[in-house]
Amino acid sequence: MREITIQDGNIEEGYIHGREGRIWYRIAGRDRTKLPMLCVHGGPGCPHDYLKPLELLSDDRPVIFYDQLGCGNSEKPDRPELWTIDYFADEINEVRSALELDEFFYFGQSWGTMVGAYYLLNRTQKGVRAAVFGGPVMRARSLADDCAVLVSKLPPEHREAIQKAEESGDYSSAAFAAAVTEFDRRHMCRLEDWLQYVIDGDRKTGWQVYNTMWGPSEFICSGNLKTFDLMPRLSEINIPVLFTCGEYDECTPATVSDYHMAVKNSKMAVLADASHMHHVEKPREYKELVSLWLGQFEKK
């Protein structure tokens, strides 16, 4: 069931009453005529806020955001057993049904690419005209390996803090926090000052979801996604896919190229002097890139 709480011009907000709780959504450009784009955030558990630059695409199509259950503006049940990729793949179907998305474009960022590709391979590709995967992760081990290489290039005090935390399992030290901050400055978002909407989203992270599925450290996957690996099946994705990453992305261009090569109907774009949040760092360039890509598949 769909509960509308705000309708103001071309903006609509509300809740989808899913089987496990209320899922918050927002539609920008709700009256636009081109095929809608459904945007799925990263994390797991990092809400939609940092995807705000994608609203630039709402000048000619509805752009739909939602916070997955457990984070952001959605309900946050205390149920760690619920946080599985199968639940979140089913949640996409709940969103599709409530918002009547028979045909749409899929956009996923980071974790949003994981659940999106899983959805395409294990639920359906029907009605998904094309997809954009930003900062993609198709294999958890690949991200951990990329992070290990990038961490090795940090200053010695940061490398040591990360090694100590991983060996002890204690991630609460100020030294580890400082190391994460430096890593993020290089490979997550290279803007000197993080924008307020990025900060706001970070404050609303669903840590139970993140810790259950990924683990307490970005650098090692110890949660239930640790064996996640779609590489053997990527050739089964038949819809067009655009893979994007930043030059300094934690999802490195070399790894993203492997994903691109595995999906026969795909394209890859690397944004210069950008990192994991390249849509935040280069919003206009990213808007043009995605708009041109989707435009090829607007009509059958």
mmCIF file with all atom_site columns, C-alpha atoms in Angstrom, residues 181-279:
data_model
loop_
_atom_site.group_PDB
_atom_site.id
_atom_site.type_symbol
_atom_site.label_atom_id
_atom_site.label_alt_id
_atom_site.label_comp_id
_atom_site.label_asym_id
_atom_site.label_entity_id
_atom_site.label_seq_id
_atom_site.pdbx_PDB_ins_code
_atom_site.Cartn_x
_atom_site.Cartn_y
_atom_site.Cartn_z
_atom_site.occupancy
_atom_site.B_iso_or_equiv
_atom_site.pdbx_formal_charge
_atom_site.auth_seq_id
_atom_site.auth_comp_id
_atom_site.auth_asym_id
_atom_site.auth_atom_id
_atom_site.pdbx_PDB_model_num
ATOM 1  C CA . THR A 1 181 ? 38.742 9.816   7.470   1.00 0.00 ? 181 THR A CA 1
ATOM 2  C CA . GLU A 1 182 ? 41.926 9.916   5.394   1.00 0.00 ? 182 GLU A CA 1
ATOM 3  C CA . PHE A 1 183 ? 40.839 6.929   3.311   1.00 0.00 ? 183 PHE A CA 1
ATOM 4  C CA . ASP A 1 184 ? 37.434 8.528   2.704   1.00 0.00 ? 184 ASP A CA 1
ATOM 5  C CA . ARG A 1 185 ? 39.061 11.823  1.689   1.00 0.00 ? 185 ARG A CA 1
ATOM 6  C CA . ARG A 1 186 ? 41.036 9.987   -0.975  1.00 0.00 ? 186 ARG A CA 1
ATOM 7  C CA . HIS A 1 187 ? 38.639 7.295   -2.159  1.00 0.00 ? 187 HIS A CA 1
ATOM 8  C CA . MET A 1 188 ? 35.077 7.970   -0.957  1.00 0.00 ? 188 MET A CA 1
ATOM 9  C CA . CYS A 1 189 ? 34.520 11.688  -1.614  1.00 0.00 ? 189 CYS A CA 1
ATOM 10 C CA . ARG A 1 190 ? 37.356 14.010  -2.602  1.00 0.00 ? 190 ARG A CA 1
ATOM 11 C CA . LEU A 1 191 ? 35.496 17.273  -2.024  1.00 0.00 ? 191 LEU A CA 1
ATOM 12 C CA . GLU A 1 192 ? 37.365 19.375  0.510   1.00 0.00 ? 192 GLU A CA 1
ATOM 13 C CA . ASP A 1 193 ? 34.147 20.082  2.408   1.00 0.00 ? 193 ASP A CA 1
ATOM 14 C CA . TRP A 1 194 ? 31.470 17.401  2.358   1.00 0.00 ? 194 TRP A CA 1
ATOM 15 C CA . LEU A 1 195 ? 28.088 18.779  1.377   1.00 0.00 ? 195 LEU A CA 1
ATOM 16 C CA . GLN A 1 196 ? 25.407 18.982  4.032   1.00 0.00 ? 196 GLN A CA 1
ATOM 17 C CA . TYR A 1 197 ? 23.159 16.401  2.399   1.00 0.00 ? 197 TYR A CA 1
ATOM 18 C CA . VAL A 1 198 ? 26.028 13.890  2.452   1.00 0.00 ? 198 VAL A CA 1
ATOM 19 C CA . ILE A 1 199 ? 26.621 14.597  6.143   1.00 0.00 ? 199 ILE A CA 1
ATOM 20 C CA . ASP A 1 200 ? 22.888 14.350  6.896   1.00 0.00 ? 200 ASP A CA 1
ATOM 21 C CA . GLY A 1 201 ? 22.673 10.960  5.236   1.00 0.00 ? 201 GLY A CA 1
ATOM 22 C CA . ASP A 1 202 ? 25.710 9.688   7.128   1.00 0.00 ? 202 ASP A CA 1
ATOM 23 C CA . ARG A 1 203 ? 24.016 10.605  10.415  1.00 0.00 ? 203 ARG A CA 1
ATOM 24 C CA . LYS A 1 204 ? 20.963 8.529   9.479   1.00 0.00 ? 204 LYS A CA 1
ATOM 25 C CA . THR A 1 205 ? 22.900 5.375   8.586   1.00 0.00 ? 205 THR A CA 1
ATOM 26 C CA . GLY A 1 206 ? 21.344 2.134   9.738   1.00 0.00 ? 206 GLY A CA 1
ATOM 27 C CA . TRP A 1 207 ? 24.336 0.656   11.505  1.00 0.00 ? 207 TRP A CA 1
ATOM 28 C CA . GLN A 1 208 ? 22.605 -2.581  12.425  1.00 0.00 ? 208 GLN A CA 1
ATOM 29 C CA . VAL A 1 209 ? 22.025 -3.230  8.732   1.00 0.00 ? 209 VAL A CA 1
ATOM 30 C CA . TYR A 1 210 ? 25.579 -2.268  7.786   1.00 0.00 ? 210 TYR A CA 1
ATOM 31 C CA . ASN A 1 211 ? 27.269 -4.272  10.532  1.00 0.00 ? 211 ASN A CA 1
ATOM 32 C CA . THR A 1 212 ? 25.098 -7.332  9.916   1.00 0.00 ? 212 THR A CA 1
ATOM 33 C CA . MET A 1 213 ? 25.650 -7.402  6.176   1.00 0.00 ? 213 MET A CA 1
ATOM 34 C CA . TRP A 1 214 ? 29.115 -5.894  5.675   1.00 0.00 ? 214 TRP A CA 1
ATOM 35 C CA . GLY A 1 215 ? 30.757 -5.671  9.112   1.00 0.00 ? 215 GLY A CA 1
ATOM 36 C CA . PRO A 1 216 ? 32.390 -3.046  11.349  1.00 0.00 ? 216 PRO A CA 1
ATOM 37 C CA . SER A 1 217 ? 35.126 -2.151  8.847   1.00 0.00 ? 217 SER A CA 1
ATOM 38 C CA . GLU A 1 218 ? 34.791 -0.901  5.262   1.00 0.00 ? 218 GLU A CA 1
ATOM 39 C CA . PHE A 1 219 ? 38.050 -2.643  4.450   1.00 0.00 ? 219 PHE A CA 1
ATOM 40 C CA . ILE A 1 220 ? 37.043 -6.242  5.239   1.00 0.00 ? 220 ILE A CA 1
ATOM 41 C CA . CYS A 1 221 ? 33.664 -7.843  4.630   1.00 0.00 ? 221 CYS A CA 1
ATOM 42 C CA . SER A 1 222 ? 32.894 -10.009 7.658   1.00 0.00 ? 222 SER A CA 1
ATOM 43 C CA . GLY A 1 223 ? 29.086 -9.896  7.484   1.00 0.00 ? 223 GLY A CA 1
ATOM 44 C CA . ASN A 1 224 ? 26.652 -12.058 5.562   1.00 0.00 ? 224 ASN A CA 1
ATOM 45 C CA . LEU A 1 225 ? 27.795 -10.557 2.244   1.00 0.00 ? 225 LEU A CA 1
ATOM 46 C CA . LYS A 1 226 ? 31.326 -11.916 2.618   1.00 0.00 ? 226 LYS A CA 1
ATOM 47 C CA . THR A 1 227 ? 30.734 -14.711 0.080   1.00 0.00 ? 227 THR A CA 1
ATOM 48 C CA . PHE A 1 228 ? 28.797 -12.455 -2.323  1.00 0.00 ? 228 PHE A CA 1
ATOM 49 C CA . ASP A 1 229 ? 30.047 -13.121 -5.859  1.00 0.00 ? 229 ASP A CA 1
ATOM 50 C CA . LEU A 1 230 ? 28.048 -12.544 -9.015  1.00 0.00 ? 230 LEU A CA 1
ATOM 51 C CA . MET A 1 231 ? 31.003 -12.726 -11.416 1.00 0.00 ? 231 MET A CA 1
ATOM 52 C CA . PRO A 1 232 ? 30.173 -16.255 -12.654 1.00 0.00 ? 232 PRO A CA 1
ATOM 53 C CA . ARG A 1 233 ? 26.668 -15.115 -13.638 1.00 0.00 ? 233 ARG A CA 1
ATOM 54 C CA . LEU A 1 234 ? 27.140 -11.559 -14.941 1.00 0.00 ? 234 LEU A CA 1
ATOM 55 C CA . SER A 1 235 ? 26.901 -12.783 -18.536 1.00 0.00 ? 235 SER A CA 1
ATOM 56 C CA . GLU A 1 236 ? 23.248 -13.631 -17.791 1.00 0.00 ? 236 GLU A CA 1
ATOM 57 C CA . ILE A 1 237 ? 22.365 -9.932  -17.493 1.00 0.00 ? 237 ILE A CA 1
ATOM 58 C CA . ASN A 1 238 ? 20.759 -9.136  -20.815 1.00 0.00 ? 238 ASN A CA 1
ATOM 59 C CA . ILE A 1 239 ? 19.666 -5.547  -20.311 1.00 0.00 ? 239 ILE A CA 1
ATOM 60 C CA . PRO A 1 240 ? 22.033 -2.651  -21.135 1.00 0.00 ? 240 PRO A CA 1
ATOM 61 C CA . VAL A 1 241 ? 24.224 -1.629  -18.176 1.00 0.00 ? 241 VAL A CA 1
ATOM 62 C CA . LEU A 1 242 ? 26.374 1.469   -17.707 1.00 0.00 ? 242 LEU A CA 1
ATOM 63 C CA . PHE A 1 243 ? 29.171 0.943   -15.171 1.00 0.00 ? 243 PHE A CA 1
ATOM 64 C CA . THR A 1 244 ? 30.645 4.131   -13.706 1.00 0.00 ? 244 THR A CA 1
ATOM 65 C CA . CYS A 1 245 ? 33.446 4.781   -11.262 1.00 0.00 ? 245 CYS A CA 1
ATOM 66 C CA . GLY A 1 246 ? 35.855 7.512   -10.230 1.00 0.00 ? 246 GLY A CA 1
ATOM 67 C CA . GLU A 1 247 ? 39.526 7.632   -11.083 1.00 0.00 ? 247 GLU A CA 1
ATOM 68 C CA . TYR A 1 248 ? 40.332 7.202   -7.364  1.00 0.00 ? 248 TYR A CA 1
ATOM 69 C CA . ASP A 1 249 ? 37.298 5.073   -6.488  1.00 0.00 ? 249 ASP A CA 1
ATOM 70 C CA . GLU A 1 250 ? 37.616 2.376   -3.833  1.00 0.00 ? 250 GLU A CA 1
ATOM 71 C CA . CYS A 1 251 ? 35.926 0.298   -6.539  1.00 0.00 ? 251 CYS A CA 1
ATOM 72 C CA . THR A 1 252 ? 38.934 0.710   -8.795  1.00 0.00 ? 252 THR A CA 1
ATOM 73 C CA . PRO A 1 253 ? 38.679 1.190   -12.562 1.00 0.00 ? 253 PRO A CA 1
ATOM 74 C CA . ALA A 1 254 ? 40.590 -2.051  -13.121 1.00 0.00 ? 254 ALA A CA 1
ATOM 75 C CA . THR A 1 255 ? 38.029 -4.061  -11.143 1.00 0.00 ? 255 THR A CA 1
ATOM 76 C CA . VAL A 1 256 ? 35.060 -2.251  -12.683 1.00 0.00 ? 256 VAL A CA 1
ATOM 77 C CA . SER A 1 257 ? 36.523 -3.068  -16.095 1.00 0.00 ? 257 SER A CA 1
ATOM 78 C CA . ASP A 1 258 ? 36.293 -6.765  -15.178 1.00 0.00 ? 258 ASP A CA 1
ATOM 79 C CA . TYR A 1 259 ? 32.581 -6.318  -14.461 1.00 0.00 ? 259 TYR A CA 1
ATOM 80 C CA . HIS A 1 260 ? 32.072 -4.393  -17.703 1.00 0.00 ? 260 HIS A CA 1
ATOM 81 C CA . MET A 1 261 ? 33.772 -7.098  -19.746 1.00 0.00 ? 261 MET A CA 1
ATOM 82 C CA . ALA A 1 262 ? 31.539 -9.753  -18.184 1.00 0.00 ? 262 ALA A CA 1
ATOM 83 C CA . VAL A 1 263 ? 28.275 -8.018  -19.198 1.00 0.00 ? 263 VAL A CA 1
ATOM 84 C CA . LYS A 1 264 ? 28.044 -8.188  -22.965 1.00 0.00 ? 264 LYS A CA 1
ATOM 85 C CA . ASN A 1 265 ? 25.650 -5.250  -23.440 1.00 0.00 ? 265 ASN A CA 1
ATOM 86 C CA . SER A 1 266 ? 27.475 -2.729  -21.279 1.00 0.00 ? 266 SER A CA 1
ATOM 87 C CA . LYS A 1 267 ? 29.528 0.438   -21.291 1.00 0.00 ? 267 LYS A CA 1
ATOM 88 C CA . MET A 1 268 ? 32.018 1.808   -18.763 1.00 0.00 ? 268 MET A CA 1
ATOM 89 C CA . ALA A 1 269 ? 32.874 5.397   -17.856 1.00 0.00 ? 269 ALA A CA 1
ATOM 90 C CA . VAL A 1 270 ? 35.598 6.618   -15.484 1.00 0.00 ? 270 VAL A CA 1
ATOM 91 C CA . LEU A 1 271 ? 35.247 10.150  -14.102 1.00 0.00 ? 271 LEU A CA 1
ATOM 92 C CA . ALA A 1 272 ? 38.566 11.934  -13.751 1.00 0.00 ? 272 ALA A CA 1
ATOM 93 C CA . ASP A 1 273 ? 39.703 13.285  -10.378 1.00 0.00 ? 273 ASP A CA 1
ATOM 94 C CA . ALA A 1 274 ? 36.724 11.667  -8.646  1.00 0.00 ? 274 ALA A CA 1
ATOM 95 C CA . SER A 1 275 ? 36.148 8.765   -6.298  1.00 0.00 ? 275 SER A CA 1
ATOM 96 C CA . HIS A 1 276 ? 33.322 6.576   -4.988  1.00 0.00 ? 276 HIS A CA 1
ATOM 97 C CA . MET A 1 277 ? 30.799 9.414   -4.801  1.00 0.00 ? 277 MET A CA 1
ATOM 98 C CA . HIS A 1 278 ? 31.622 10.645  -8.305  1.00 0.00 ? 278 HIS A CA 1
ATOM 99 C CA . HIS A 1 279 ? 27.986 11.655  -8.807  1.00 0.00 ? 279 HIS A CA 1
#
